[in-house]
Coordinates of C-alpha atoms and ligand atoms in Angstrom, one line a residue:
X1 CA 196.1 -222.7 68.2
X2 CA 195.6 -226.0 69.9
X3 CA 199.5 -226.1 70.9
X4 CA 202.0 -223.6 72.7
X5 CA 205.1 -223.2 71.5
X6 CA 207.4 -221.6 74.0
X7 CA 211.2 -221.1 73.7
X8 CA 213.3 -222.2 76.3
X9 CA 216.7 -221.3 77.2
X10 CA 218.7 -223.6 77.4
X11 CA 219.7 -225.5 74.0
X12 CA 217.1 -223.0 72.5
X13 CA 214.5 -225.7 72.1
X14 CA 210.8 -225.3 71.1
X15 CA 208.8 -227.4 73.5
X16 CA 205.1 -228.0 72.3
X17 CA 203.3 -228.2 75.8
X18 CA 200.6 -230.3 76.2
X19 CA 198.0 -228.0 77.4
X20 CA 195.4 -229.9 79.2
X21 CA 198.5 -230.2 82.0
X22 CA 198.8 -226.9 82.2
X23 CA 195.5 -225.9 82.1
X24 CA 195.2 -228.0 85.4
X25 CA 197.3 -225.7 86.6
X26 CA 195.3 -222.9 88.8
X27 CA 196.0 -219.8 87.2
X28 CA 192.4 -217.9 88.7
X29 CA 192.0 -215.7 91.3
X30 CA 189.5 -218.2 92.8
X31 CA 191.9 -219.6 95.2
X32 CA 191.8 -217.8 98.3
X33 CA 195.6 -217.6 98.3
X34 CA 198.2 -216.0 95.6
X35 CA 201.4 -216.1 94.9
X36 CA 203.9 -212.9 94.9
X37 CA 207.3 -213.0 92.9
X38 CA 209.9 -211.0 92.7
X39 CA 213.2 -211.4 90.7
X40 CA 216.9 -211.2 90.9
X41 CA 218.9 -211.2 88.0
X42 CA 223.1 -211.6 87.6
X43 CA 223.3 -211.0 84.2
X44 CA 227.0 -211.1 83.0
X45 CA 227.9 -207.8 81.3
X46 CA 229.2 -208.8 77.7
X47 CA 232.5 -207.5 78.3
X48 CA 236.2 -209.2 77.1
X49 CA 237.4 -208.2 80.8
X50 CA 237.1 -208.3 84.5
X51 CA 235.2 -205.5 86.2
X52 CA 238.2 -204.5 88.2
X53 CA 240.9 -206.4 86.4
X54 CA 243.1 -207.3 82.5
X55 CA 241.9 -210.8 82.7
X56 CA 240.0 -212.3 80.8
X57 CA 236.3 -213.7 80.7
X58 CA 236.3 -216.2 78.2
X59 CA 233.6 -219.3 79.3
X60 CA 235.9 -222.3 78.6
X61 CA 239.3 -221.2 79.7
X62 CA 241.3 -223.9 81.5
X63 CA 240.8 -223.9 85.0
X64 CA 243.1 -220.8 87.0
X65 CA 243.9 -219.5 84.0
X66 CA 242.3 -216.1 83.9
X67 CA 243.4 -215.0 87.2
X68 CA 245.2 -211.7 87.6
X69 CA 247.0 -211.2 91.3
X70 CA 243.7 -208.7 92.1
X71 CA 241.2 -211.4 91.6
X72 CA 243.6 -213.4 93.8
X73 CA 243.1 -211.0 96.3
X74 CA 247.0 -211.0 96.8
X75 CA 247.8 -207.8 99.2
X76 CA 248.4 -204.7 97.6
X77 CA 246.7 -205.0 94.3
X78 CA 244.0 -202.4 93.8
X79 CA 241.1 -202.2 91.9
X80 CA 240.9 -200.7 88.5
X81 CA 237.0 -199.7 86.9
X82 CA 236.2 -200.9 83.9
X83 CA 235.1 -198.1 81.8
X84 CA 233.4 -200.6 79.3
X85 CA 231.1 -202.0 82.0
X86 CA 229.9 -199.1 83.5
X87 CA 229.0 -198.4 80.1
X88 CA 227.2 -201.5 79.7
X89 CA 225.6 -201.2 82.7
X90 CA 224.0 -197.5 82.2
X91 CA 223.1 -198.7 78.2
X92 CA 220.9 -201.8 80.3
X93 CA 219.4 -199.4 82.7
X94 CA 218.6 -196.8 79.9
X95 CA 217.0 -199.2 78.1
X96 CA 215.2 -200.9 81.3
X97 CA 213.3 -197.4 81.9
X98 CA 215.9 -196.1 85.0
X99 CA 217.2 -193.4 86.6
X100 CA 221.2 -193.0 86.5
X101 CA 222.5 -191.9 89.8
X102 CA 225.0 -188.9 89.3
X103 CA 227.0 -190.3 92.0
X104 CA 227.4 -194.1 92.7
X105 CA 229.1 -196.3 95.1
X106 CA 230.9 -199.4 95.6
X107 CA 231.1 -201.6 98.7
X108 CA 232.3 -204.1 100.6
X109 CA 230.0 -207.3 101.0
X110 CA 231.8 -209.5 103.7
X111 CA 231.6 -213.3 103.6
X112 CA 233.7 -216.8 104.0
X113 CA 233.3 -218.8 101.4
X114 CA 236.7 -220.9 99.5
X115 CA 235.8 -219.6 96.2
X116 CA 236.1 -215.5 98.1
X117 CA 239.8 -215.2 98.4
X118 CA 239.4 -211.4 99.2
X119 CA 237.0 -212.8 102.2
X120 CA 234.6 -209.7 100.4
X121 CA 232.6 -209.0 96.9
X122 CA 232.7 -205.7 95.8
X123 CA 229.2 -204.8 95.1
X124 CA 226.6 -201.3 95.3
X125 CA 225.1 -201.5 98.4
X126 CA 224.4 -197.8 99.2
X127 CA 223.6 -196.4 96.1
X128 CA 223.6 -198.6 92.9
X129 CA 224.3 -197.3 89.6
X130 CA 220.4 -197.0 88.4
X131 CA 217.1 -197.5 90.0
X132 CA 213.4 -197.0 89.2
X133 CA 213.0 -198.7 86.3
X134 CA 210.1 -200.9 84.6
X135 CA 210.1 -203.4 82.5
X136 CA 207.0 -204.7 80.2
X137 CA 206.5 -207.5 78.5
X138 CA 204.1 -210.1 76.9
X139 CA 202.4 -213.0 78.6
X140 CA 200.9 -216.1 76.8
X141 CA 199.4 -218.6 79.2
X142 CA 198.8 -222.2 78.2
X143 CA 194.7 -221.5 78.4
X144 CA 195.7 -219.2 75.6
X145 CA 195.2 -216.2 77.4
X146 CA 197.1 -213.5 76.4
X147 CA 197.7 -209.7 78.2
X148 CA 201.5 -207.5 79.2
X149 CA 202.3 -207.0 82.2
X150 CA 204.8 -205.0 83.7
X151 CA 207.1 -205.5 86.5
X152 CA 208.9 -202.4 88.4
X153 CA 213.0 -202.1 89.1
X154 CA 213.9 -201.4 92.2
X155 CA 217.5 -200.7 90.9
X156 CA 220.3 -202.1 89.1
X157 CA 224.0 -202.8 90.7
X158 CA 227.4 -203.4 89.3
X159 CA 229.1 -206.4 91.1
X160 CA 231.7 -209.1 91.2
X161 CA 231.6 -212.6 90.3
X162 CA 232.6 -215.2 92.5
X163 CA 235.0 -218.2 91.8
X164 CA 234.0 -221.4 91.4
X165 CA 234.2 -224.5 94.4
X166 CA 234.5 -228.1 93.0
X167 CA 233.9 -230.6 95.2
X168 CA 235.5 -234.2 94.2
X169 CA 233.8 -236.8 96.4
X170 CA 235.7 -239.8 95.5
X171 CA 239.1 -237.9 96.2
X172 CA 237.4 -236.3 99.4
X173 CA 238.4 -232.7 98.7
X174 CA 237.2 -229.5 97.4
X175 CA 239.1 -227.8 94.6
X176 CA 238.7 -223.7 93.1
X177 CA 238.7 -222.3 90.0
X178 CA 239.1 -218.5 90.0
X179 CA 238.3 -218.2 86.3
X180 CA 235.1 -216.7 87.6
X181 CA 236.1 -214.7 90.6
X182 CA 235.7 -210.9 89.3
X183 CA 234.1 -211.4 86.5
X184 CA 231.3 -208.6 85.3
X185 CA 227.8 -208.4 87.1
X186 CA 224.8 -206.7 86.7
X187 CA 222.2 -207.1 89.1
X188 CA 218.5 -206.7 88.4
X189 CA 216.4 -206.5 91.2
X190 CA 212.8 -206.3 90.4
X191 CA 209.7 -205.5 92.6
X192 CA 207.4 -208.1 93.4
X193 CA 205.1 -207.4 91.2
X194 CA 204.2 -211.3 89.2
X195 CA 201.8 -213.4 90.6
X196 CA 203.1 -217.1 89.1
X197 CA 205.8 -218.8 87.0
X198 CA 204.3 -218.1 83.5
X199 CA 204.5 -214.6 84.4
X200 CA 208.4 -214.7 85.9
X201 CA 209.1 -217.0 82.8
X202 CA 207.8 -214.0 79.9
X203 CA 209.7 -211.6 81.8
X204 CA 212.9 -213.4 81.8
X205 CA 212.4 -213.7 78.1
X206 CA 211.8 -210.4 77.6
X207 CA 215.1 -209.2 79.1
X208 CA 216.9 -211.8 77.3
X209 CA 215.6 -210.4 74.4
X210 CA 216.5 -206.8 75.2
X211 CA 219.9 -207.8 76.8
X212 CA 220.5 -209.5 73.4
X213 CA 219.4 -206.3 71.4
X214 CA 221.6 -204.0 73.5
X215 CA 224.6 -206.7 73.3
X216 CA 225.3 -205.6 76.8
X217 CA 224.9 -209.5 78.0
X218 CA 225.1 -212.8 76.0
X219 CA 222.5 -214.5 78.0
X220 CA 223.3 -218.2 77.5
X221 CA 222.0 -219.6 81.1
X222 CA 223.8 -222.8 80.5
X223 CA 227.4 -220.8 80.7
X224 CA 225.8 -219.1 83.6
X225 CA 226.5 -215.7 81.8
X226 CA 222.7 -215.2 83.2
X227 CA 221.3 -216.6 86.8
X228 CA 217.8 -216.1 88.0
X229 CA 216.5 -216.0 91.6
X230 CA 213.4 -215.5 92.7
X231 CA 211.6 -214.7 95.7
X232 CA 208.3 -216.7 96.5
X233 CA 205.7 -215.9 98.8
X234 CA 201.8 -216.1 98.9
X235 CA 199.4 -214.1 100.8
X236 CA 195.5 -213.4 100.8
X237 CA 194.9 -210.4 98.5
X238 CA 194.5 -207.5 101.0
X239 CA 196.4 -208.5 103.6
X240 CA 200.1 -207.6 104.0
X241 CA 202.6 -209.8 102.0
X242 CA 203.9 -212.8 103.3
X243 CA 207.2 -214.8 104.2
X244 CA 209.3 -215.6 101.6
X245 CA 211.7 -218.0 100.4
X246 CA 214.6 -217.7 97.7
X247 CA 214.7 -220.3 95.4
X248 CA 218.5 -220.3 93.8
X249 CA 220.0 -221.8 90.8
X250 CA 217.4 -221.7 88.3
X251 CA 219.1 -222.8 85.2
X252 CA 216.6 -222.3 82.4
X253 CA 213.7 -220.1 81.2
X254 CA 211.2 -223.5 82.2
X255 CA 212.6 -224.0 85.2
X256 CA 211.9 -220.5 86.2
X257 CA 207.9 -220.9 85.6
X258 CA 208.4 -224.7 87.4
X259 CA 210.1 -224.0 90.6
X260 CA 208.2 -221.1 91.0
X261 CA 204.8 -222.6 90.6
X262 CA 205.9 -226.0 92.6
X263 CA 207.2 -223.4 95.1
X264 CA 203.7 -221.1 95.4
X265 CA 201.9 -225.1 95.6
X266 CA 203.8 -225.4 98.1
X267 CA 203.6 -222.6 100.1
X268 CA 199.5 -222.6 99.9
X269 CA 199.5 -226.3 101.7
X270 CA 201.8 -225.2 103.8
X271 CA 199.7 -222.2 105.1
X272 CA 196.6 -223.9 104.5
X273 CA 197.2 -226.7 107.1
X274 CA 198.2 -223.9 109.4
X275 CA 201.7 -224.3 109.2
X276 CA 204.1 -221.5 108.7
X277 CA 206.6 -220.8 105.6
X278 CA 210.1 -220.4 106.7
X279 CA 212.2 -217.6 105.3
X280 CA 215.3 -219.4 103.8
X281 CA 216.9 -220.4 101.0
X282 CA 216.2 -223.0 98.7
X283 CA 217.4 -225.2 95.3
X284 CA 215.6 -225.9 92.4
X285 CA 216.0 -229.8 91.6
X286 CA 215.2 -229.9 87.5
X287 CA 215.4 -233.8 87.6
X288 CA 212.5 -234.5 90.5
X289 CA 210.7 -230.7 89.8
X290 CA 210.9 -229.9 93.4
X291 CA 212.5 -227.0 95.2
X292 CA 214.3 -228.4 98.2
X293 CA 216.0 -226.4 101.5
X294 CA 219.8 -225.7 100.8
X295 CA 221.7 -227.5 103.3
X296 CA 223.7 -224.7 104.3
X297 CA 221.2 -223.3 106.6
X298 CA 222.3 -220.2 107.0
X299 CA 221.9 -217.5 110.1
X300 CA 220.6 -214.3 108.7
X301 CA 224.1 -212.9 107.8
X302 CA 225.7 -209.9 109.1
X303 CA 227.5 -209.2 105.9
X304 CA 229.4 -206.2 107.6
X305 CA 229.1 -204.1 104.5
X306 CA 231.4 -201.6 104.1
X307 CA 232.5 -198.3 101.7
X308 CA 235.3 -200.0 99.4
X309 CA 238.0 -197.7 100.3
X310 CA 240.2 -198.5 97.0
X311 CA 237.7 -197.3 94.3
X312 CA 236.5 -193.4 94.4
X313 CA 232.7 -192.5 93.8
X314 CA 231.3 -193.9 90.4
X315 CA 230.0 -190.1 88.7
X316 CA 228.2 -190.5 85.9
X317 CA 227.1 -187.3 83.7
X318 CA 223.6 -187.3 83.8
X319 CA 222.6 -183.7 82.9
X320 CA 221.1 -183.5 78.7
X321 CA 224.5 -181.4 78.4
X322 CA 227.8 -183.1 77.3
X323 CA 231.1 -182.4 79.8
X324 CA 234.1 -182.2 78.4
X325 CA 235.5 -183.8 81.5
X326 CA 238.1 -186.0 81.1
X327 CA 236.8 -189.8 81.5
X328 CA 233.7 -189.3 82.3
X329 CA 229.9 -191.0 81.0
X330 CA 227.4 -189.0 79.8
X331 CA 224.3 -190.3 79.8
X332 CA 223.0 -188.8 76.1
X333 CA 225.8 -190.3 74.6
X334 CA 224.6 -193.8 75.7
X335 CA 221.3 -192.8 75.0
X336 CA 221.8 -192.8 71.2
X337 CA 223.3 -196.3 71.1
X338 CA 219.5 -197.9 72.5
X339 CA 218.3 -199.9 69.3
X340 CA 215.0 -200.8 68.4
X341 CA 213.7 -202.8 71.1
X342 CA 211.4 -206.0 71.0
X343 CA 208.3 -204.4 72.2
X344 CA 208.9 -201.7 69.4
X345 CA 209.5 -204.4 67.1
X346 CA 205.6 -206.3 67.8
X347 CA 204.3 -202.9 68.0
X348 CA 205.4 -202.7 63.7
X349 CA 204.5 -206.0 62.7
X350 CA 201.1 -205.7 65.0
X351 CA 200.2 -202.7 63.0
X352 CA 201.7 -202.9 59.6
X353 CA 200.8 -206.5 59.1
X354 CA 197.7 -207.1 61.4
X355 CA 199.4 -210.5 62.9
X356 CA 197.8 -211.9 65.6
X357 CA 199.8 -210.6 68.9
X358 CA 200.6 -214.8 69.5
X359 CA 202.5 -214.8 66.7
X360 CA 204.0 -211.6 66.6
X361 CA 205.4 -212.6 70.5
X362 CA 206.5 -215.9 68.7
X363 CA 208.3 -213.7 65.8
X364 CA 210.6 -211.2 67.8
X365 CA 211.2 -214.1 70.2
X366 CA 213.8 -215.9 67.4
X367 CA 215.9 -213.4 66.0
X368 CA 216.9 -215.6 62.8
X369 CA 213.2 -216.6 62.5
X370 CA 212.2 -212.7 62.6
X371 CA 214.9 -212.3 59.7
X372 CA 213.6 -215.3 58.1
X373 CA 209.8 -213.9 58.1
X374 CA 210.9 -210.1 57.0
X375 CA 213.5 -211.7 54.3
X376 CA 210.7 -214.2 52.9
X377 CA 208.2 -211.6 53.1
X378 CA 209.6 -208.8 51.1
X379 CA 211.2 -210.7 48.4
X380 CA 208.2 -211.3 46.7
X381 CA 205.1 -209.2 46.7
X382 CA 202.7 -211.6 46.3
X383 CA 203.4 -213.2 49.7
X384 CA 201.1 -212.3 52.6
X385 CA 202.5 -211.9 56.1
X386 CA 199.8 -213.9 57.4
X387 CA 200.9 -217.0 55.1
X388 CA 204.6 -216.3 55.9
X389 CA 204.3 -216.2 59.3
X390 CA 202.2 -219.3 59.6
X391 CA 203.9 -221.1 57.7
X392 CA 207.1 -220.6 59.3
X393 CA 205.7 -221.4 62.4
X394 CA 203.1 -224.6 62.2
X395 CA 205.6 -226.2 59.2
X396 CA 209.2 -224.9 60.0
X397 CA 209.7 -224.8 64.0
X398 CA 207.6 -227.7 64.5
X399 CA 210.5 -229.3 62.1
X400 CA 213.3 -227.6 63.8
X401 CA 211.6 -229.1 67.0
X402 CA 212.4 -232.4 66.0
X403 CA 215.8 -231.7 65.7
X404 CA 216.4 -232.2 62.3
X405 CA 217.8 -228.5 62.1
X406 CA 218.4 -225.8 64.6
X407 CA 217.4 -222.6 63.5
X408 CA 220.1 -220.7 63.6
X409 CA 221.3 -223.3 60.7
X410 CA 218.7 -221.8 58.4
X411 CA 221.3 -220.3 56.0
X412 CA 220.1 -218.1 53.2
X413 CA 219.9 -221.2 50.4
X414 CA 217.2 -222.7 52.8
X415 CA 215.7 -219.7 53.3
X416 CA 215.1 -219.2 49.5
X417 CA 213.7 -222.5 49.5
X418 CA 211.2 -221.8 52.2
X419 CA 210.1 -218.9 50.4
X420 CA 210.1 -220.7 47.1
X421 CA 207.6 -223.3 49.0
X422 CA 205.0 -220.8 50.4
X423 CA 204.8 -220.2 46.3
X424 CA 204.4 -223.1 45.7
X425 CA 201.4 -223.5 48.0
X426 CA 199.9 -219.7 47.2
X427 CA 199.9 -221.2 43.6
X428 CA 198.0 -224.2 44.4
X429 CA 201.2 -226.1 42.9
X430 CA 201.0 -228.3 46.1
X431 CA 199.4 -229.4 49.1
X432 CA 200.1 -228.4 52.2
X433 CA 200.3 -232.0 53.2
X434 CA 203.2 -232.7 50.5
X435 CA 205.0 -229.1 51.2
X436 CA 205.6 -230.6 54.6
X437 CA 207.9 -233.0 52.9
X438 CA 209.7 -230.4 50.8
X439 CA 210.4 -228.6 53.8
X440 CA 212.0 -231.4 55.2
X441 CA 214.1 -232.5 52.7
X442 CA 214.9 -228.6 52.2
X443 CA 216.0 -228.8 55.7
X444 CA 217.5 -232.2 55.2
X445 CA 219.8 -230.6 52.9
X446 CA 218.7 -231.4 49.4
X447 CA 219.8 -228.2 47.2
X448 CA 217.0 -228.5 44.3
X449 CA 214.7 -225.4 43.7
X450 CA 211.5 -226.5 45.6
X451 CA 209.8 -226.3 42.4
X452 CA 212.0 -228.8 40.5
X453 CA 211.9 -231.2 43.7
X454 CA 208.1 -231.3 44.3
X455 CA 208.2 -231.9 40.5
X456 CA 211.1 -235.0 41.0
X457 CA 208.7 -236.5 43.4
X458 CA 205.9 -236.6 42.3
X459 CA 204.1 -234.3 44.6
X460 CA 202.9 -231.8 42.2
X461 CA 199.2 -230.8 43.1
X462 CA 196.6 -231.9 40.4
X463 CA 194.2 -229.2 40.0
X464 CA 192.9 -230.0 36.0
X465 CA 189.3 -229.5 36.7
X466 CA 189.0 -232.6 33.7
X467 CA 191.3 -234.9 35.8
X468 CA 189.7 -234.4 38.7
X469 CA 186.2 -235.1 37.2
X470 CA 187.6 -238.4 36.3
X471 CA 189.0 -239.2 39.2
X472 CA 185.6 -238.7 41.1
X473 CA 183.1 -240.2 38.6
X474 CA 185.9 -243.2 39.1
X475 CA 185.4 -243.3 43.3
X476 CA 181.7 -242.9 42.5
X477 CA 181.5 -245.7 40.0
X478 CA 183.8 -247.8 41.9
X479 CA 181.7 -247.2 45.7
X480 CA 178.3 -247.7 45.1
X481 CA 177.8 -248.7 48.3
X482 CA 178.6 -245.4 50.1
X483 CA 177.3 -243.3 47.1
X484 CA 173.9 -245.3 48.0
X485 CA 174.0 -244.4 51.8
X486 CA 174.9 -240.7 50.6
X487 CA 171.8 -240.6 48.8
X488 CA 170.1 -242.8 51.9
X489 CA 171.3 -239.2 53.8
X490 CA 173.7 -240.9 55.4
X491 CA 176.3 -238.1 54.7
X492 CA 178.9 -239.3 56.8
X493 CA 180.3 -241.3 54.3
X494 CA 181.3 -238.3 52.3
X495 CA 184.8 -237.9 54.3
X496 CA 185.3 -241.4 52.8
X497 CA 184.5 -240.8 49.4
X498 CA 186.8 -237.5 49.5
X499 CA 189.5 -239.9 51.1
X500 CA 188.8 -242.3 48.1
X501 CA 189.8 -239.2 45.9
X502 CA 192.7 -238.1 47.7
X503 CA 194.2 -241.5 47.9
X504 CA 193.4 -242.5 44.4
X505 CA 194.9 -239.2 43.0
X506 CA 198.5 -240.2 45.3
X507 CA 197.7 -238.1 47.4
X508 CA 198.2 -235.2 45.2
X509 CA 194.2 -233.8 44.3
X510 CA 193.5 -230.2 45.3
X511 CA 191.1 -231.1 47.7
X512 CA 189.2 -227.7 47.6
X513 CA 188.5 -228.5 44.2
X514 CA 187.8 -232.5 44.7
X515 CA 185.1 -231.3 47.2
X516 CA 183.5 -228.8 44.5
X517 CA 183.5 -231.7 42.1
X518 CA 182.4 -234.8 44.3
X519 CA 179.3 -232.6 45.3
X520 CA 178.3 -231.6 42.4
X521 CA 178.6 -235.2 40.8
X522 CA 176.6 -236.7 43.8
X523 CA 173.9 -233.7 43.7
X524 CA 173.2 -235.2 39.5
X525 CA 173.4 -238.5 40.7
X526 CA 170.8 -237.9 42.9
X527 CA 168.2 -236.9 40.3
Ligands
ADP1 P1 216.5 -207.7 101.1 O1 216.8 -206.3 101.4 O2 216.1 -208.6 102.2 O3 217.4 -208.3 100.1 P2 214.8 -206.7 99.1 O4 213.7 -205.7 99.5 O5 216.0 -206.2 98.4 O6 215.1 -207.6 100.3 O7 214.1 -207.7 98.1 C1 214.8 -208.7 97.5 C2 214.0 -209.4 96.5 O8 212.9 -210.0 97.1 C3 213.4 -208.4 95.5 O9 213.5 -209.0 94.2 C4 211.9 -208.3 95.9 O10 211.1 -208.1 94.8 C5 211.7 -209.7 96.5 N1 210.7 -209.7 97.6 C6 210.6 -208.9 98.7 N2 209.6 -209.2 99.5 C7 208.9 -210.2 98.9 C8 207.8 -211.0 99.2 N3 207.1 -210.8 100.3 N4 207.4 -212.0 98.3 C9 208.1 -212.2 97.2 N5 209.2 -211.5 96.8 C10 209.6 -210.5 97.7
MG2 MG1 218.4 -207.3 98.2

């Protein structure tokens, strides 16, 4: 494949990424210094309420609308666990490889900030709800390299959200919106266990992926329903790791790989010129594609954490053995509701349809175009996974990357048609050329069977072995100049003559039969 497709977050675009720039990018273990990542993740647990309070989470509400008297932090209201969140969490950490603590905690994380009314989040400090986990996953690299990786979890935390500060310039004063402020969080916090972007970037895919299996987290990263942070530092392999920096408010699965590879850049001129990284916090600026020092420069904080005093230990049943304790989670009964995950999903298509592991990754990374290539496939016998899959692929997502449709728009009437196309083309009824135009106008809209449209337009495939004799012995007749430098062994020109065919023929000759033809007429003319 000379291009890369790779799915991005936000807007759920397919970007085709030139890969000479990215090959320029030092991915070898030549360079004396490497990078070490490791991740934070808030992902917002999919639930219609706050962790400790009725209101609602709804992404859109108007401003101070969902804001019960807790998340107000108004004296004297007391916390109340959401049952469905714990839930969530322990389904997430099931399916991320971890251990359930029996007994968890919660605790008091003290800071000032406007959007804090409590002047504390409520977080698991002492002993988060899970730990030890792994995640694996798939990475592609640009150069086409392809391996999995893993990356261990150091544990995973139920927390709170904080509100929202706005800060109006022109009026010269900060406003809040405590919408946010309790909302849902888990916290991921992985090991630092990548070594660039591209590796960061696949596993934040693949726990979008899962997180969208399990339901436990919508993922959209432009609603902030899931933030990213990660931790940068390089060092010389062998030698103890090095000082690291925080890079905050990644907002999208590219700018994930990008600040972290500008940040690792960085860091290596940096050390190189003897200088010395500072540990601190820093922004990722999408627009200039730099990471930059926050301007809060903040004091290592003394965040006075404390047990939360209003919410008893979190037990969870953990033992293979139901309770019939009132209220309580038991861990088997979570177990059964883990669905198939993505990395079972390649490991089916890998070894019932022999895909290529590229495409497979590209597959399970869409979930309509995964129903589109398991719909289209088993509807009609005679279709091959490999043409399915390449075909949906090269023709439709480089389509639906120019924005004519997104793919979630791929209703069932288009996804007939598609199928009804790769017929078409198994049947040698059209070129592939001229089934790149069906496809459009099937994703344009139009409603005719693919058949009857090729058919309208005139882009039925000729392949009457007597037309297509006459069409050559016309281009021979009509070049004699070229046939005569063919003959001269000048064979060059036989691109041109096929050309002449294909253009002659409106673009409609099966060329795998023109070229079968042409040689044999220029072989007799030879003698
Ligand atoms: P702290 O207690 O200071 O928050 P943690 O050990 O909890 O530190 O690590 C926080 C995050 O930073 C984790 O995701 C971890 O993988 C990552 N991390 C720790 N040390 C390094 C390092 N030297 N380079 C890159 N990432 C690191
Ligand atoms: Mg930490």
């Amino acid at each position: 494949m000379r291009e890369l497709i790779v799915n991005v977050g936000k807007n759920k675009q397919y970007f085709f990424v030139n890969q000479s720039i990215l090959k320029s990018r030092n991915y070898s273990t030549q360079t004396q210094w490497k990078g070490v990542v490791g991740l934070e993740v808030h992902a917002q647990i999919n639930s219609a309420s706050k962790l400790f309070s009725g209101a609602s989470t709804y992404f859109g509400e108007r401003v101070n609308n969902s804001v019960s008297l807790f998340d107000a932090a108004i004296p004297g209201t007391l916390p109340v666990l959401n049952k469905k969140c714990v839930e969530y969490g322990v389904l997430t950490a099931l399916a991320l490889n971890c251990s359930i603590n029996p007994v968890s905690l919660f605790d008091r994380k003290h800071y000032f900030y406007a959007d804090l009314p409590a002047g504390y989040q409520i977080t698991q400090q002492r002993k988060p709800l899970a730990k030890d986990g792994v995640l694996e996953f798939p990475v592609y690299l640009p150069s086409n390299k392809f391996y999995k990786k893993s990356s261990r979890i150091k544990q995973i935390q139920l927390e709170q959200d904080s509100g929202k500060s706005i800060h109006d310039e022109e009026a010269q004063r900060s406003l809040v919106d405590l919408n946010r402020a309790g909302v849902p969080l888990m916290e991921i916090v992985f090991e630092p266990d990548l070594e660039h972007g591209e590796e960061a970037a696949s596993l934040v895919k693949e726990l979008v992926l899962i997180l969208r299996r399990l339901e436990t987290c919508n993922c959209k990263m432009e609603e902030g329903s899931l933030r990213v942070d990660a931790n940068v530092s390089v060092h010389k392999p062998g030698t103890p790791l090095g000082v690291r920096s925080e890079i905050k408010n990644i907002g999208s699965i590219r700018g994930v790989a990008n600040a972290i590879d500008f940040e690792i850049e960085r860091q290596k001129k940096l050390l190189s010129s003897g200088m010395t990284v500072v540990n601190e916090t820093r922004n990722w600026d999408a627009g200039i594609g730099e990471t930059l020092p926050m301007r809060d420069k903040e004091e290592k904080q003394d965040y006075r954490f404390m047990p939360e005093p209003n919410l008893p230990p979190l037990h969870i049943n953990v033992s293979n053995k139901e309770t019939n304790r009132k209220n309580i989670i038991n861990v088997i009964d979570i177990k059964r509701l883990i669905p198939e995950l993505p990395e079972e999903t390649r490991n089916k298509l890998t070894s019932k349809y022999n895909l290529l592991p590229q495409i497979v990754m590209i597959l399970v990374d869409e979930e309509r175009l995964l129903q589109l290539f398991n719909n289209i496939l088993n509807k009609n016998p005679e279709r091959t996974p490999k043409r399915v899959a390449n075909f949906l692929i090269n023709e439709l997502l480089t389509l639906i990357n120019k924005d004519i449709i997104a793919l979630e728009q791929c209703d069932d009437e288009i996804e007939i048609r598609v199928g009804e196309i790769i017929d078409l083309i198994n049947n040698q009824d059209i070129s592939l050329i001229n089934s790149r135009l069906l496809l459009e106008e099937v994703l344009k809209g139009n409603k005719l069977p693919s058949k009857e449209l090729m058919e309208e337009r005139g882009w039925k495939q000729m392949s009457d072995i007597q037309e297509i004799k006459m069409l050559c012995e016309g281009v021979v007749k009509n070049n004699p100049k070229m046939v005569a430098q063919y003959k001269a062994g000048k064979h060059k020109v036989y691109k041109a003559l096929l050309g002449q065919v294909f253009k002659v023929s409106n673009k409609n000759a099966n060329m795998a039969l023109v070229d079968k033809v042409l040689k044999e007429l220029l072989q007799k003319e030879k003698f």
